[in-house]
CSV table of C-alpha atoms in Angstrom, one decimal:
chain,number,residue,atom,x,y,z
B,1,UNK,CA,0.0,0.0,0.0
B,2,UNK,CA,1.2,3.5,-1.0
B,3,UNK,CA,1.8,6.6,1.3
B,4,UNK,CA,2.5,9.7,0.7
B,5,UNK,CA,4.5,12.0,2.9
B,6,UNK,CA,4.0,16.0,3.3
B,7,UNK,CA,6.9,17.6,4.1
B,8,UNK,CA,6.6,21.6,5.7
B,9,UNK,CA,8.5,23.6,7.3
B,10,UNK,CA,7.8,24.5,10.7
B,11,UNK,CA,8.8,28.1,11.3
B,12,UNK,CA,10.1,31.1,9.0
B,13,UNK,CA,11.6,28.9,6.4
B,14,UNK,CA,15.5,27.7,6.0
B,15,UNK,CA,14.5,24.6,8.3
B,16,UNK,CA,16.5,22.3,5.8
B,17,UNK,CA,13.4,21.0,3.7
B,18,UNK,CA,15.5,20.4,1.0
B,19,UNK,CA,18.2,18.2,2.6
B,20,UNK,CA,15.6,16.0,4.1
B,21,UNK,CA,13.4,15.7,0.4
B,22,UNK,CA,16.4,14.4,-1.4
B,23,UNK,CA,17.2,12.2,1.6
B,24,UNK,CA,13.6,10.3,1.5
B,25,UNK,CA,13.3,10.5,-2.2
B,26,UNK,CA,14.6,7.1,-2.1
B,27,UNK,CA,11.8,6.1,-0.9
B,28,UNK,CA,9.2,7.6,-3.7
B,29,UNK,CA,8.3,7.4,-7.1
B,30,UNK,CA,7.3,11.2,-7.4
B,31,UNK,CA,8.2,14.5,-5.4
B,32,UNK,CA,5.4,16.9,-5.9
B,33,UNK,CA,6.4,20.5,-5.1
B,34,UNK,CA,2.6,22.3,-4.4
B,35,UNK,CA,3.0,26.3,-3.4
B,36,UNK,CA,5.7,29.2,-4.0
B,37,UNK,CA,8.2,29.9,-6.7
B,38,UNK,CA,11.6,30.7,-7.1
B,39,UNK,CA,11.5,32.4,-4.3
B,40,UNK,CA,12.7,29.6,-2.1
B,41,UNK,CA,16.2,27.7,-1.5
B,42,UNK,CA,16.4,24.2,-1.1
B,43,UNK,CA,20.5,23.3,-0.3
B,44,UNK,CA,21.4,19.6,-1.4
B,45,UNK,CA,24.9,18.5,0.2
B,46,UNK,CA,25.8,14.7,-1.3
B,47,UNK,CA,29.3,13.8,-0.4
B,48,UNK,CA,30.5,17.4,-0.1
B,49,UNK,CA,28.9,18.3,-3.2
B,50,UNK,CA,26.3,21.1,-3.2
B,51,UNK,CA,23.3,21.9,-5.3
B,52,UNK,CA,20.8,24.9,-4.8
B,53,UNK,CA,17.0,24.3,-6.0
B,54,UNK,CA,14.8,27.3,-6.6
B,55,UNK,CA,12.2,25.8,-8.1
B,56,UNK,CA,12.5,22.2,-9.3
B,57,UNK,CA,11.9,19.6,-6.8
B,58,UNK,CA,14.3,18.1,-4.4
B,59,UNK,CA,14.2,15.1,-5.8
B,60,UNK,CA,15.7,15.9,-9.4
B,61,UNK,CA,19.3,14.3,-8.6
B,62,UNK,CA,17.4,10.8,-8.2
B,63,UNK,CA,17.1,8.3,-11.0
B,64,UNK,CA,13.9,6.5,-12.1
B,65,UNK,CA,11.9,9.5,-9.8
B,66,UNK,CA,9.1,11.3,-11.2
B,67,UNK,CA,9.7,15.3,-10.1
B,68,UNK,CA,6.3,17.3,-10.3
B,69,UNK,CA,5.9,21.2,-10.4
B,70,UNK,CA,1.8,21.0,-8.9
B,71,UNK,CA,-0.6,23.9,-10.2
B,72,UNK,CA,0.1,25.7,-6.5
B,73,UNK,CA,3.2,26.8,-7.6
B,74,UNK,CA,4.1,30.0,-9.8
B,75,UNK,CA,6.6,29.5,-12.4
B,76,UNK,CA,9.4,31.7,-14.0
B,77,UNK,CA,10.0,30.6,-17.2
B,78,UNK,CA,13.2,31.9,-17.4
B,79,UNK,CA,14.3,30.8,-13.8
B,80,UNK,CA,12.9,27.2,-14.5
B,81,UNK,CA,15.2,27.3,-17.8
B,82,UNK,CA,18.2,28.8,-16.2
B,83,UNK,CA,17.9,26.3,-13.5
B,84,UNK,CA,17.9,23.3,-15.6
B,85,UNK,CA,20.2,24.2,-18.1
B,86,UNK,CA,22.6,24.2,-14.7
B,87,UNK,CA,21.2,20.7,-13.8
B,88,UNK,CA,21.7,19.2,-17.1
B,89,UNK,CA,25.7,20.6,-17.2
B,90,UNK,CA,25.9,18.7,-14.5
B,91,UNK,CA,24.8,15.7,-15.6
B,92,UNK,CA,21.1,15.6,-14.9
B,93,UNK,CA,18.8,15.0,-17.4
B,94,UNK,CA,16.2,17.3,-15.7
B,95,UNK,CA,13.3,17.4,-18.7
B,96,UNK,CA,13.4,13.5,-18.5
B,97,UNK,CA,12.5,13.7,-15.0
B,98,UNK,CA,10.1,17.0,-14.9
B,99,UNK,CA,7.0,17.3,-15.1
B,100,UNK,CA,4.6,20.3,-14.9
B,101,UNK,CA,0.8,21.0,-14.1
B,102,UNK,CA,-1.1,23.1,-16.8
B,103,UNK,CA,-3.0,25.6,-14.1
B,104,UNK,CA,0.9,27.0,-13.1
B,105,UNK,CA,0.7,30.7,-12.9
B,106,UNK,CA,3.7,32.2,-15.4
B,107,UNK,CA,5.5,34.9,-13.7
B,108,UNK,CA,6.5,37.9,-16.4
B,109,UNK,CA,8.9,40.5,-16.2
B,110,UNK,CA,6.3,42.6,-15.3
B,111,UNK,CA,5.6,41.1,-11.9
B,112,UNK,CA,8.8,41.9,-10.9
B,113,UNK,CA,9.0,45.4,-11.9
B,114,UNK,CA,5.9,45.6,-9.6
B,115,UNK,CA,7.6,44.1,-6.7
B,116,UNK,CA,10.5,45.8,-6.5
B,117,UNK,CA,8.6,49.2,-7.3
B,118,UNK,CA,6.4,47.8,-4.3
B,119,UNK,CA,8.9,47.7,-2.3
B,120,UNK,CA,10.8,50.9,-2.9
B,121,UNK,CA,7.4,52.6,-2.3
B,122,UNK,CA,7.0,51.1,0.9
B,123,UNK,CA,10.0,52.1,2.7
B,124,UNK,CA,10.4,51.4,6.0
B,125,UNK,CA,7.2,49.3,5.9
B,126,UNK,CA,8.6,47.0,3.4
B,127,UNK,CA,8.0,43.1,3.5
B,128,UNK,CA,11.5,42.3,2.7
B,129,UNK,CA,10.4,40.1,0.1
B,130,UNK,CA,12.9,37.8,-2.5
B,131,UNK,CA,11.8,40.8,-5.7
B,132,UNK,CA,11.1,37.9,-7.7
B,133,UNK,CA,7.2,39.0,-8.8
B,134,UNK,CA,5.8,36.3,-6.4
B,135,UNK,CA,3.3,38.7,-5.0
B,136,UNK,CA,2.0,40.3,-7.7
B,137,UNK,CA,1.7,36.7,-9.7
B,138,UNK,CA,-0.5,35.4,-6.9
B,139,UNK,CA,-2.5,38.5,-7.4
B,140,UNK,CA,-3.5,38.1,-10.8
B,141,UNK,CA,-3.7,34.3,-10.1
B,142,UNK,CA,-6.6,35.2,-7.3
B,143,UNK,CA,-7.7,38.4,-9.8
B,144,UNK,CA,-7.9,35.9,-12.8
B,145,UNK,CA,-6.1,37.5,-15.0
B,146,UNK,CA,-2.6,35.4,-14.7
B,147,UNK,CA,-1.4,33.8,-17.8
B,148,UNK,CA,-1.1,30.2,-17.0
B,149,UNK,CA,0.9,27.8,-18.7
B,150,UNK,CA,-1.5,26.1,-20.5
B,151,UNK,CA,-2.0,29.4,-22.4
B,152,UNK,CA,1.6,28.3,-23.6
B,153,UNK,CA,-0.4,25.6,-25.3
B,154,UNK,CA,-2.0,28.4,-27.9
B,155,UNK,CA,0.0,31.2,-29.4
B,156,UNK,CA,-3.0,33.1,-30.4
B,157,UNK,CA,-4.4,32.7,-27.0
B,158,UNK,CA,-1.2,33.8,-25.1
B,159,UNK,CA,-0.8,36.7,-27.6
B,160,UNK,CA,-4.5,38.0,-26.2
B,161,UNK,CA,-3.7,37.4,-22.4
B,162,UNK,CA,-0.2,38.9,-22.4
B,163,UNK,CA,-1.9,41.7,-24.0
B,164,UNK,CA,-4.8,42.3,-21.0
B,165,UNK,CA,-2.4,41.5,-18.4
B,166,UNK,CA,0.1,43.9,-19.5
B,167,UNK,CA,-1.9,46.6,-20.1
B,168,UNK,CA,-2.9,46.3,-16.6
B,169,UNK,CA,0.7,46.3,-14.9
B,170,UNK,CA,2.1,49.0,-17.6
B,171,UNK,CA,-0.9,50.5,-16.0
B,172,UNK,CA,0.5,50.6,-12.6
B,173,UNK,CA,4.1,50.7,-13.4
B,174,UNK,CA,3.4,54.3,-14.8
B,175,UNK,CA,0.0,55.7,-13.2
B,176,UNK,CA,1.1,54.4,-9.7
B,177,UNK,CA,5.0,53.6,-9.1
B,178,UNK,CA,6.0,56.4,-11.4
B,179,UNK,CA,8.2,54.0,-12.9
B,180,UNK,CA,9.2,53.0,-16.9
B,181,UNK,CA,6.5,50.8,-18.8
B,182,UNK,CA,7.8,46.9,-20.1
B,183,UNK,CA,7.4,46.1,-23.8
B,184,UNK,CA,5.0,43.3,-25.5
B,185,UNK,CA,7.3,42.7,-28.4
B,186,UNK,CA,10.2,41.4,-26.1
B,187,UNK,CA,8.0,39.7,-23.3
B,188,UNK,CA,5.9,38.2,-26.3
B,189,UNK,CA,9.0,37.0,-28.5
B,190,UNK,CA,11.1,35.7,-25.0
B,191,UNK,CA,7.5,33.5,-24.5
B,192,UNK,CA,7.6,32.1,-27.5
B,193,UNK,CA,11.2,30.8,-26.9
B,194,UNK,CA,10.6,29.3,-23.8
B,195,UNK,CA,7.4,27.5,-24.9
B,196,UNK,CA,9.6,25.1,-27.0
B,197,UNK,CA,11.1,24.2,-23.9
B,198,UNK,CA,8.2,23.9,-21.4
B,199,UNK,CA,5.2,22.2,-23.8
B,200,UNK,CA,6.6,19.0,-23.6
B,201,UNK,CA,6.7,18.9,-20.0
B,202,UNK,CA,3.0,20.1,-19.9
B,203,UNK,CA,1.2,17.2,-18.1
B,204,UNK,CA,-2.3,16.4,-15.8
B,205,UNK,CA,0.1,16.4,-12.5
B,206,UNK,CA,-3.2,15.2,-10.4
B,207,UNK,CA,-3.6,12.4,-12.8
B,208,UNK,CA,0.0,11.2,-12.7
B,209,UNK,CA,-0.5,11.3,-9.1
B,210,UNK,CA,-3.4,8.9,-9.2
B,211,UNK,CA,-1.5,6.7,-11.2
B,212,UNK,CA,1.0,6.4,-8.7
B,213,UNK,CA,-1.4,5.8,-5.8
B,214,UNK,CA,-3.4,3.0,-8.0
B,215,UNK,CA,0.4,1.0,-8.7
B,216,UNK,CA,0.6,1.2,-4.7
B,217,UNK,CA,3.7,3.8,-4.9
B,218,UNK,CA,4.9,6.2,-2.2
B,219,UNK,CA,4.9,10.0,-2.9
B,220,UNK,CA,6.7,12.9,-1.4
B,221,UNK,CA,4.9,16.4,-1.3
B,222,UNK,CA,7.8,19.5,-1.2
B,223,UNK,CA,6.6,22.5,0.6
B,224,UNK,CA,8.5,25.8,0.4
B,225,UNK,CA,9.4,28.4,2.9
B,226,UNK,CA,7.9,27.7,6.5
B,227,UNK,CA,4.4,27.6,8.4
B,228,UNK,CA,4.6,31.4,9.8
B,229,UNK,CA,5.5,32.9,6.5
B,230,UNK,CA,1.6,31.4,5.3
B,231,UNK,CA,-0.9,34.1,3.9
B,232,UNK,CA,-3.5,33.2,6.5
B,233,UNK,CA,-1.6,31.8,9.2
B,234,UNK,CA,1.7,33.3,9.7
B,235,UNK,CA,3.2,37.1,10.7
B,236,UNK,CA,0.7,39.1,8.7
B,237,UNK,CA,1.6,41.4,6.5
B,238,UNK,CA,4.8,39.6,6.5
B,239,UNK,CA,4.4,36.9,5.0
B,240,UNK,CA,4.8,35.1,1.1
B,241,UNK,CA,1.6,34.8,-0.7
B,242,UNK,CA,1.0,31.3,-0.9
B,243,UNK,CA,-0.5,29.0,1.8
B,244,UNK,CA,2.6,27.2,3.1
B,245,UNK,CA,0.6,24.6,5.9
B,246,UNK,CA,0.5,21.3,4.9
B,247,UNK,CA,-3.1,21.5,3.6
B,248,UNK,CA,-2.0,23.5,0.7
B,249,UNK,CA,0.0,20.3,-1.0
B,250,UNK,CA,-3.4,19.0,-1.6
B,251,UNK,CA,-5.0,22.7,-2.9
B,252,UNK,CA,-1.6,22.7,-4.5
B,253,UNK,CA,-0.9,19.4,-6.4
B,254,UNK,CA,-4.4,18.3,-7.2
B,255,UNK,CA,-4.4,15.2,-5.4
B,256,UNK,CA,-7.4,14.8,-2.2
B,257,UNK,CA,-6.6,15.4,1.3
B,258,UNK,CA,-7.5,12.0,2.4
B,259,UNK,CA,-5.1,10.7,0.2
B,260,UNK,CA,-2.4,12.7,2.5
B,261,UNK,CA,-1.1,10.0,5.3
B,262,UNK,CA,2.2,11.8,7.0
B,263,UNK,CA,3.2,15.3,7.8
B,264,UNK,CA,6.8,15.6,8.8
B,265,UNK,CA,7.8,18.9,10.2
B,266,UNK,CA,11.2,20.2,9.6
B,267,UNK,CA,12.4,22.1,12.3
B,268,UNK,CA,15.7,23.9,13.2
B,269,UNK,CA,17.5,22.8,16.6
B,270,UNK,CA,16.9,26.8,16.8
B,271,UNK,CA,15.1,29.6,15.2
B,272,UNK,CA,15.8,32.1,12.1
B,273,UNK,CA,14.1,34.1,10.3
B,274,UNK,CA,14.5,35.9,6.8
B,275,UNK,CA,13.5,39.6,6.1
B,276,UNK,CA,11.0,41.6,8.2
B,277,UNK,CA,8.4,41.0,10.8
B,278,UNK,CA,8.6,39.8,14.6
B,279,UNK,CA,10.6,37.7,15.8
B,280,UNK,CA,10.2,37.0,19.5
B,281,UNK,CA,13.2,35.3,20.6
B,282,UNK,CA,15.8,37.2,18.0
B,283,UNK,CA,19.2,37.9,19.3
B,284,UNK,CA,21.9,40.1,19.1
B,285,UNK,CA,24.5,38.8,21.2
B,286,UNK,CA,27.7,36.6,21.1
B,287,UNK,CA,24.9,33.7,20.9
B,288,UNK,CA,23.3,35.1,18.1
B,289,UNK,CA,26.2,35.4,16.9
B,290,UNK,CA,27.6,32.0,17.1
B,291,UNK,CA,24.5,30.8,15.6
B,292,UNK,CA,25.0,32.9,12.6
B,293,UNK,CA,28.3,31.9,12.0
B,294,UNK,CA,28.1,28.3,12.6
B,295,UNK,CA,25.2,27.8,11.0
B,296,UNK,CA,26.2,29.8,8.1
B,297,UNK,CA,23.2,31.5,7.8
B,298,UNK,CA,22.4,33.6,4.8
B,299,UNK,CA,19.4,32.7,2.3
B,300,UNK,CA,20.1,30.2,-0.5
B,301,UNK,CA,17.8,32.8,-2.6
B,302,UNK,CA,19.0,36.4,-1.1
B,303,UNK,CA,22.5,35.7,0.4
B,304,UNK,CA,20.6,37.9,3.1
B,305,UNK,CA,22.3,37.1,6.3
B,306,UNK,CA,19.2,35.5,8.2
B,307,UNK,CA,18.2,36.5,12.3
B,308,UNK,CA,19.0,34.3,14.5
B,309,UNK,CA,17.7,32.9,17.6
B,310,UNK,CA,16.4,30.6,20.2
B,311,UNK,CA,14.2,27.8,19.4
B,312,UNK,CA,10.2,28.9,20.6
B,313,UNK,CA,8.3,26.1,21.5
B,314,UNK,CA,5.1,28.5,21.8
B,315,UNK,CA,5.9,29.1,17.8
B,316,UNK,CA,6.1,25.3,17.6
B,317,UNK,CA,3.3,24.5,19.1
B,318,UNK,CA,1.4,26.6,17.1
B,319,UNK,CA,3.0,25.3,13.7
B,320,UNK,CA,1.9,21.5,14.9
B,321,UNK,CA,-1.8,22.6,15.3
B,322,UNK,CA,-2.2,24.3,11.9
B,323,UNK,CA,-0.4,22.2,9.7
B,324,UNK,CA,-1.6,18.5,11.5
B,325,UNK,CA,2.5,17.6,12.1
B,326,UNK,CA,2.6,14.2,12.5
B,327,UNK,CA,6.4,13.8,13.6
B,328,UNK,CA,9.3,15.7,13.5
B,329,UNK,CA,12.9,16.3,12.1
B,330,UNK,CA,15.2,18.6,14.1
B,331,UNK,CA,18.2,20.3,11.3
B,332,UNK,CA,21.4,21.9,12.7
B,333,UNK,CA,21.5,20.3,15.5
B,334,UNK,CA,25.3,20.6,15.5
B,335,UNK,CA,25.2,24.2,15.6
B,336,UNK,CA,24.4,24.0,19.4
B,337,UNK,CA,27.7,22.8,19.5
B,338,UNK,CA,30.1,24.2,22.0
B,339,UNK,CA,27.5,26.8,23.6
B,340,UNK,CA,27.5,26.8,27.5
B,341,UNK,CA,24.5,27.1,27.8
B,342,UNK,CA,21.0,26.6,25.2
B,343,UNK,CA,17.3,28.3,26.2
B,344,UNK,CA,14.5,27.5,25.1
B,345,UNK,CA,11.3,30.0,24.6
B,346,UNK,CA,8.1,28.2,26.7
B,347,UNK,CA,5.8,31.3,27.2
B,348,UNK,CA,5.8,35.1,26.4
B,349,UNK,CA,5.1,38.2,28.5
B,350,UNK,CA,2.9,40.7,27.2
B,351,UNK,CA,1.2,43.9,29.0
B,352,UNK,CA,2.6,42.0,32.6
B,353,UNK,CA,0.8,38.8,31.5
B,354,UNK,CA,2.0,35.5,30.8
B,355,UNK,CA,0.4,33.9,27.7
B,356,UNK,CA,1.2,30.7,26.2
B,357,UNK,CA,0.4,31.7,22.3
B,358,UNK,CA,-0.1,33.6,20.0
B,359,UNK,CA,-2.0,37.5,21.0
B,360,UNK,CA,-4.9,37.6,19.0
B,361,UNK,CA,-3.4,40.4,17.0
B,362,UNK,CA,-0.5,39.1,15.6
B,363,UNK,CA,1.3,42.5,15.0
B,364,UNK,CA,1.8,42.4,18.8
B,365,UNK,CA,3.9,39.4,18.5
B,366,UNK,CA,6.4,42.0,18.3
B,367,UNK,CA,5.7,43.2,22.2
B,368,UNK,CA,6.1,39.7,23.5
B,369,UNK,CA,9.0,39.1,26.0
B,370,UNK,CA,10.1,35.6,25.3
B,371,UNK,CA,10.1,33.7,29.1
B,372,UNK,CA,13.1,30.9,28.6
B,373,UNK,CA,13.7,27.5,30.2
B,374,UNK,CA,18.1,26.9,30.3
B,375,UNK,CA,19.3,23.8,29.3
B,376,UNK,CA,23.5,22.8,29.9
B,377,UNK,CA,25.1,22.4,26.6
B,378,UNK,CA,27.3,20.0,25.2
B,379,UNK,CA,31.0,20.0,24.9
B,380,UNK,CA,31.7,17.4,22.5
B,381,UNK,CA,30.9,17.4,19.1
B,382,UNK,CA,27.5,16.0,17.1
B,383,UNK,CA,28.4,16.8,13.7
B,384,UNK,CA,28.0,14.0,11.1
B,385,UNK,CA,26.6,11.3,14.3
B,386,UNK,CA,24.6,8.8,12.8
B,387,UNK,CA,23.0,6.9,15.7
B,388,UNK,CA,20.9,8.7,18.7
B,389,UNK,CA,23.4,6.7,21.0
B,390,UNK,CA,26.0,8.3,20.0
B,391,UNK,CA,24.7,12.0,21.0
B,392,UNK,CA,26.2,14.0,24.1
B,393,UNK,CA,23.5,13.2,27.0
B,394,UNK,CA,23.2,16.5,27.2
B,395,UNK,CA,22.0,16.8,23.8
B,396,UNK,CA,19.5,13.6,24.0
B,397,UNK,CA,17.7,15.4,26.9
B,398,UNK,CA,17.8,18.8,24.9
B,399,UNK,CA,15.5,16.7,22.0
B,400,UNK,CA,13.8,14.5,24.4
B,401,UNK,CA,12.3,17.3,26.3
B,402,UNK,CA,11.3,19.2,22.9
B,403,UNK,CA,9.2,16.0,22.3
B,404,UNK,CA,7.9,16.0,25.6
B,405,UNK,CA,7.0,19.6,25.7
B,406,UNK,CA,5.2,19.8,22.1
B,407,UNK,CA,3.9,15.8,22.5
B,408,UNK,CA,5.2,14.9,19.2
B,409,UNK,CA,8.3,12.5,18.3
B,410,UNK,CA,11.5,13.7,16.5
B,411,UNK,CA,11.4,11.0,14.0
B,412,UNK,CA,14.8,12.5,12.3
B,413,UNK,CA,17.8,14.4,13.4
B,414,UNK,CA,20.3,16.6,11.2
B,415,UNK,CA,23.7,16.6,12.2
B,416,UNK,CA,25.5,17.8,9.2
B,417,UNK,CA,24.5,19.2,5.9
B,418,UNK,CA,25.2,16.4,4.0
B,419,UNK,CA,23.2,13.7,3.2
B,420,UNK,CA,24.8,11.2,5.1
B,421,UNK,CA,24.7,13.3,8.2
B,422,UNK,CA,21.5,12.3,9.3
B,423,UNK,CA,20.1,9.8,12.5
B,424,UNK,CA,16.8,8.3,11.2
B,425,UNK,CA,14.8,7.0,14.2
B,426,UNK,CA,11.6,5.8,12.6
B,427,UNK,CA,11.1,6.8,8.5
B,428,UNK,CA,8.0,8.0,7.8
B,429,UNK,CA,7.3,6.1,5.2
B,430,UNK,CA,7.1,2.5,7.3
């Protein structure tokens, strides 16, 4: 009998998604990748040898392993080219192995000029987004008036829609952001180019997912970013504009909820975050700083340097409940290495009151006084462990009272960014 395995990430993003997809893909026929764009950064590490996903699945470097762009996630042609043409110097034959759903919104020049004119008009109150037209794509997706790519399918067809759509940004671009109007001719002719590429990877992505289920194989469903950077659920405003829970790989891929048997959550051993918006247990001292450094943390899509922090098991809590987390994989684990001492975020303070989750209004997350719980570190090192046995004490009761505390097992733990760096516990595919 087939299962099929969500994988989300559990707080801002950059819990190690990608590290953990290519590491279970071994286990699948298909990885299904169901919200999001280019936006996001999956790092593979396989015997010292590193490869940075935007947009393809995670599971591209396997052989004989279907790789599935669902109708969730917004698409830049020229990204999704630039990407693969990489992939295949490498090595990879990436269009044998790709596959792409027909109701993908086509990001355009266009959208980007809007978000970074967005942005800049902003100011202070900017999002900190990746400038990569994400935003304004969804947009038009919700507006219904995104080009799609099956409107790659008919030339005429995508001669009229560029038309409407562009009208509309040029619209903006000029009237609005006071800033220079993009040209059909080039966006039209660049289209045209691309589609030779992209139509024959044009395919029903729900129905090869059925297929799958009906010959009893496993799939793998490939969320981007992380739980609190979801439209509805996470830091509003600042947040991307997809759904990132784990409900959205069904909204996202075509295939039924009840068809959706595991949610694994990735989680860091500690917290980050990318851009703007609050971020209770930020810090700005020699243990943020250590956490920084050793973690090497700066975004696979920006090179931002990322905020660092403590891990928030109010935030956690939190990320269980809305995306239905069935177990969980800690990442980075090692970076705790050598610190004194490690906290650990169980409540907040707000207006002299203790509260235990969220405030109602979630812009005063940023007036929330993190209340910590101190844990002795571990001297000796965890990088590239393999067994739970062999884990500082220390650093066993660090990650058993993190299960205890949110009621959920850590099914995996990261100790390395390489593939083989990993301690499996229980895979949730058995």
């Amino acid at each position: 009998m087939s299962k099929n395995v969500v994988i989300v990430g559990t707080q801002w993003g950059d819990e190690g998604k990608g590290k953990i997809v290519d590491l279970l893909t071994e286990e699948v026929a298909a990885v299904t990748r169901f919200q999001g764009g280019h936006n996001a950064g999956h790092t593979l590490v396989i015997k010292g040898n590193k490869t940075v996903l935007h947009l393809i699945p995670s599971g591209i470097l396997h052989d004989n392993v279907e790789c599935l762009i669902g109708n969730g996630v917004v698409i830049s042609l020229s990204a999704l080219i630039s990407e693969a043409t990489k992939l295949i110097e490498s090595g990879i034959p990436v269009y044998d192995r790709l596959k792409i759903s027909p109701g993908c919104p086509i990001i355009l020049p266009s959208h980007e000029a809007l978000d970074a004119a967005k942005e800049i008009k902003l100011a202070s109150q900017a999002i900190g987004t990746t400038g990569r037209g994400i935003g304004p794509v969804y947009e038009d997706k919700v507006a219904r008036r995104a080009l799609r790519i099956s409107d790659l399918l008919d030339t005429n067809k995508l001669a009229t829609r560029l038309t409407e759509t562009l009208e509309y940004h040029n619209f903006l671009l000029k009237n609005y952001y006071q800033v220079d109007e993009l040209n059909f001719d080039e966006i039209y002719t660049t289209l045209i180019k691309q589609r030779q590429i992209v139509l024959p990877l044009i395919s029903d992505v729900s129905r090869i997912l059925e297929k799958h289920q009906l010959k009893g194989r496993n799939i793998l469903f490939e969320g981007a970013q992380g739980v609190f950077l979801d439209i509805d659920h996470g830091t509003y405003p600042y947040v991307t504009s997809s759904n990132t829970v784990s409900a959205a790989a069904s909204i996202g891929s075509g295939l039924g909820p009840k068809d959706l048997n595991h949610v694994l959550g990735i989680i860091k051993a500690y917290t980050t975050r990318v851009g703007s918006g609050p971020f209770p247990t930020e810090l700005f001292d020699a243990s943020g700083e250590h956490l920084g450094k050793v973690g090497v943390e700066f975004g696979a899509t920006t090179g931002r340097p990322r905020r660092c922090g403590w891990f928030d098991a109010i935030a956690a809590k939190r990320s269980i409940r809305n995306s239905g987390i069935s177990s969980l994989c800690v990442t980075k684990l090692d970076v705790l290495d050598g610190l004194s001492e490690i906290k650990v975020c169980t409540g907040y303070k707000l207006d002299g009151k203790k509260i235990d989750d969220f405030p109602l209004d979630i812009s005063r997350l940023d007036d929330c006084e993190p209340v910590y719980k101190i844990f002795d570190g571990w001297e000796s090192s965890t990088i590239g462990t393999t067994s739970y046995d062999q884990l500082p004490s220390n650093a066993c009761h660090y990650l058993e009272w993190i299960e205890d505390e949110l009621n959920i097992s850590i099914d995996i733990i990261s100790t390395g960014p390489d593939r083989e760096q990993t301690i499996i516990k229980r895979n949730p595919f058995s």
